Amino acid sequence: MFDLIVIGGGVNGTGIARDAAMRGFRTLLVEKRDFAAGSSGANSGMIHGGVRYLRYDRAVTELACIDSGYIQRIAPHLLFRIPFLFPLRAEDPSDPTLQERFLRYGVEVYLGLYDVYQPHKRGKASAVLTAEEAYELEPALARDLIGAVSFDEWGIDPFRLCAANAVSARDHGATIRNYARVTGFLRGEGGRVRGVTLRDEATGAEEQHEARAVVLACGPWTPKVAALAGVEVKIRPGKGVHLTLDRRVSNYGIICKAVDGRDVFVMPHEQTSIVGTTDDDFYGDPDDLPITEDEVGYLWQAATRSVPSLVHSRILRAWAGIRPTLYEYGKLEDDLSREHALRDHAADGAPGLLSLVGGKLASYRIMSEEVVDAVERILGVEHRPCRTHLEPLPGGERHPDVAALAKAHRLPQLTVERIAYRHGSNAEAICELADREPHLRAPICRCEQVIAAELVWSIRREEGRRLLDLRRRNRLAMGPCQGMDCAALAAAVLAREASLGPAQQRRELHDLLQLRWKGQRPVLGGENLAQEELSRSIHLGAGGEAPLAERIPERSEAAGQAGKKGEGAPA
Amino acid sequence: MTGLRGRVAREAIAADVVVIGGGLAGTAAALAARRSGRSVAVIRRSWGATALSHGVLDLARDPLAAPHAPLGERRSVAASIGALALRRPRHPWAVLGARLPDLARVLGAAGEETDGRLVFADLEAENRCLLTPLGAIKTTAGGQDTVLAGDLLRGGAVGVVGFVGHPAWDARLLAAAANEAAGAAGLRCTALPIETRFLQRADDYALRPHQLAQRIASDPDGLAAAIRLALPAGVERLLLPPLLGTGDPRPIRAALEEKLGLPCAELPAASAAPLPGLRLQQMLEALLEARGVQLWHGEVFSRDGTPGALFVREAAPPLLDPSHFDAGRAPVPHEPPAAHRVRARAVVLATGRFVGGGIRGGAALREPVFDLPVEGDARAGEAIFAAGVRIDERLRPLDRDGAVRAPGLFACGAVIGGNDPARDGAGLGLSWFTGWLAGEAAAAGGA
């Protein structure tokens, strides 16, 4: 018997589970695939203040900025500053038209307004720059500027954010289950939702779990899951396509004008650059997002128009996610609110069921707090204050001394730097692991500086079961080689650690390469063709054929045992 | 490891037969033409897919075999080729159906030319089954002798050597995979995880294949001693990682066999820095020099799409230069160098596919030397990996209307479309066959 079952392992679900567990609720978190495998891992990776939403939703902007400040406090290792430039362009920079001058004034005022919220998130105030100053900061900008305005944002690794929340929930006593798919709801008197039935995707076993309340935090899957309880939840799903480039092409994020007048951006993200994003209604299956050449062309045209030298870089992959925006009829996609809605479905004949839709990455924590407050009200328990903005996420306690760690453990400093970025203070434990088991010192992914110890850490401590989970946890195979060089090595590390048989090892490798192919297919051409041909020759040509039916590796014995703090007191 | 052989093309080139491309297909063409007594020049931009290959010469995977059970029903090499041709009417094996009687002779030439280093199974025998470093099974008819000797179908008690702690060479994973795949064939694999002196320093786990191979080459006796320590009784032969030196592996293998008293074979490669592929490339280049083939380093283009207006210029910085393994040298943009005339009676196009640069991607696929029409489309998904030019059964490239492009022009190897080497298992073996036939045709056409 649980107090609360949270369905969905995205940023909201893991955030709710953490908050609930910290307040002492016996909590179960279930996710049909892996944490951050859906929308939470397919966004721009920003804890931004939502400057775009200032036009119509000042409250969203303020909320996002305040909470961005909190997230910096609890996971300082995961955040990185991305200063943005909003270039102001003119047909003829020496003689801008009245309209162009008006736009310039508008942008200055607009971003000046945003400055009001910057202190919440430790952002710097905007600066109005001349064209010459902008060129000095970003020499790659196209020479059609009459000036630029800067504004400050924060980037994050969204996969790590979700994993950190999930692990923290577990450390506070919650039961967390990835690869557990909800197949139905247990109903009681008056339609009361009193639990879920689920299928363990590794063993195929059906299970029942009872709880006093159930929260849906399934993002774009919410309507589908709610339908299992006979409840209709409407969303307006919007597909956003991003491109990942093989290198950092700028120091600043750069706002670009697309052919239809929309703003898109090029921004540095960890070792790569990201171009994003489109925003189009999407009513297909969220498990299968198609990306068209038109969408790639649209983004690329906008990006190369603002930063012409981008043509020298390579698009590693295209990827898409779904924004589970609130349902509104008639509005254009871009004008939809990023506000969120928490609904109690008692009114729909399903008391005990709550759903959270909408919102954005940056406000996940405050939304989670709101949900757990509502759960307290429903369950009629005394309010306990939320502490998720005060207690650091795992790894966020302190920043390790990278140089000292590298020296003490005789690992390359760059490698330790990246481990410390991903794991914060846990980098120390990972380096010690590498010392204790010297074969785990082996570098696996050279693009993103992942060593075997880091993968093993994710298997033992972060519920990583599949190769794709390790990719999400550690940026494995996310760099220029896209797995060509590292996928097979990583599969061997996983197979050894999780005692997988040869067929399962090949299956894991195959699935990673399939995902890679899916991302490469819309951007095939030139060097990508050569690289993919080579990768096929290495993996497929060397006998790695399409494997047997899908099987998820079972949870290994060691995983999750460490770090549990007891079962959590009943509420 | 030596760099690219040959001279940089800074002058006009003339030969009876000019071969464009220096991988396996181009080398086969050049050797065949030399056998017919022609003067031959090979011009290539740089190393390509052959140097990056797993180093086996596969002709055809059995298309009827269940993918996860390659050893289920076993058919002969000839039957596999026939089945593939039947199912894929545009596959080179289908187009070249009338040339199959030449196959045994052409494959035999590989052994003759290379002093037995490249060998093929009998066409009426089944494909050899090799364990790959990924724990999968690669079926192939041909390859380097040190690799083909590892055929799992020979059964028996096999020791699989791996290095303790090196993530790429886990003996237990490899032995388990081999047993699972070939246990029915009477194979009993034992894992031999060995401790070696070169894996006891902290950073040795980071060693790349060529670095491991250098260490093994410098101390094969040390390796033999380490294996002996782990060797249980009853093992009849050994499978080793493909790391027996960076040059000719046979002396190292001989040293191991002498010390251990057991036959030794190497696995094929499966990595982005494959030694068997690099070795194969170096062996081919040495062979070309020994046979008196002019070896040029340059980029060839035709001004009118025929061999009559062929030019060469110094190549742009190569995609793959051996020195890149040692230092990350960035290509520097430069002015296009001067072009020089290339005169030949016959020309063989052996430029490969995407890795080699014989087919270039972009909005539409194109063949850059003669601007031949390319079958294949980037929007077609996986089918793009079978893209290439069309030929007739005499290896002559065809235009869109199906007419022969030009007299005295032949194509071979991966530049020919219709074949997806990774799926079809028709890779370098098919390249040797088409290359040799193209070389013979060019020699005859240039008479």
PDB file of C-alpha atoms in Angstrom, chain A residues 46-51 60-73 79-84 111 114-126 150-155 360 362:
ATOM      1  CA  MET A  46      17.245  25.165 -20.805  1.00  0.00           C
ATOM      2  CA  ILE A  47      16.195  26.368 -17.420  1.00  0.00           C
ATOM      3  CA  HIS A  48      15.176  29.598 -19.012  1.00  0.00           C
ATOM      4  CA  GLY A  49      12.962  32.324 -17.750  1.00  0.00           C
ATOM      5  CA  GLY A  50      10.636  32.091 -20.697  1.00  0.00           C
ATOM      6  CA  VAL A  51      11.393  35.436 -22.288  1.00  0.00           C
ATOM      7  CA  VAL A  60       4.802  32.089 -16.287  1.00  0.00           C
ATOM      8  CA  THR A  61       7.943  34.126 -16.785  1.00  0.00           C
ATOM      9  CA  GLU A  62       8.154  35.189 -13.175  1.00  0.00           C
ATOM     10  CA  LEU A  63       7.475  31.699 -11.870  1.00  0.00           C
ATOM     11  CA  ALA A  64      10.097  30.245 -14.199  1.00  0.00           C
ATOM     12  CA  CYS A  65      12.699  32.804 -13.167  1.00  0.00           C
ATOM     13  CA  ILE A  66      12.156  32.277  -9.456  1.00  0.00           C
ATOM     14  CA  ASP A  67      12.364  28.554  -9.811  1.00  0.00           C
ATOM     15  CA  SER A  68      15.343  28.732 -12.112  1.00  0.00           C
ATOM     16  CA  GLY A  69      17.095  30.357  -9.150  1.00  0.00           C
ATOM     17  CA  TYR A  70      16.116  27.451  -6.908  1.00  0.00           C
ATOM     18  CA  ILE A  71      17.295  24.845  -9.409  1.00  0.00           C
ATOM     19  CA  GLN A  72      20.647  26.575  -9.565  1.00  0.00           C
ATOM     20  CA  ARG A  73      20.843  26.230  -5.842  1.00  0.00           C
ATOM     21  CA  LEU A  79      23.634  24.345 -14.934  1.00  0.00           C
ATOM     22  CA  PHE A  80      25.665  26.370 -17.348  1.00  0.00           C
ATOM     23  CA  ARG A  81      25.204  29.982 -18.321  1.00  0.00           C
ATOM     24  CA  ILE A  82      24.181  30.688 -21.911  1.00  0.00           C
ATOM     25  CA  PRO A  83      24.309  34.365 -22.706  1.00  0.00           C
ATOM     26  CA  PHE A  84      22.076  35.098 -25.699  1.00  0.00           C
ATOM     27  CA  LEU A 111      14.403  42.687 -22.871  1.00  0.00           C
ATOM     28  CA  TYR A 114      12.825  40.843 -18.714  1.00  0.00           C
ATOM     29  CA  ASP A 115      15.686  42.288 -16.650  1.00  0.00           C
ATOM     30  CA  VAL A 116      13.197  42.763 -13.834  1.00  0.00           C
ATOM     31  CA  TYR A 117      13.088  38.993 -13.407  1.00  0.00           C
ATOM     32  CA  GLN A 118      16.785  38.290 -13.958  1.00  0.00           C
ATOM     33  CA  PRO A 119      17.866  38.662 -10.318  1.00  0.00           C
ATOM     34  CA  HIS A 120      15.588  35.736  -9.441  1.00  0.00           C
ATOM     35  CA  LYS A 121      17.818  33.449 -11.444  1.00  0.00           C
ATOM     36  CA  ARG A 122      21.113  35.220 -10.939  1.00  0.00           C
ATOM     37  CA  GLY A 123      20.978  36.414 -14.516  1.00  0.00           C
ATOM     38  CA  LYS A 124      22.791  39.451 -15.788  1.00  0.00           C
ATOM     39  CA  ALA A 125      20.910  42.467 -17.018  1.00  0.00           C
ATOM     40  CA  SER A 126      20.540  42.920 -20.743  1.00  0.00           C
ATOM     41  CA  SER A 150      22.027  40.519 -24.917  1.00  0.00           C
ATOM     42  CA  PHE A 151      20.081  38.563 -22.344  1.00  0.00           C
ATOM     43  CA  ASP A 152      21.054  35.850 -19.956  1.00  0.00           C
ATOM     44  CA  GLU A 153      19.784  32.269 -19.710  1.00  0.00           C
ATOM     45  CA  TRP A 154      20.784  28.965 -18.175  1.00  0.00           C
ATOM     46  CA  GLY A 155      21.222  25.603 -19.833  1.00  0.00           C
ATOM     47  CA  LYS A 360       7.893  23.852 -18.811  1.00  0.00           C
ATOM     48  CA  ALA A 362      12.186  25.362 -15.682  1.00  0.00           C
TER      49      ALA A 362
END
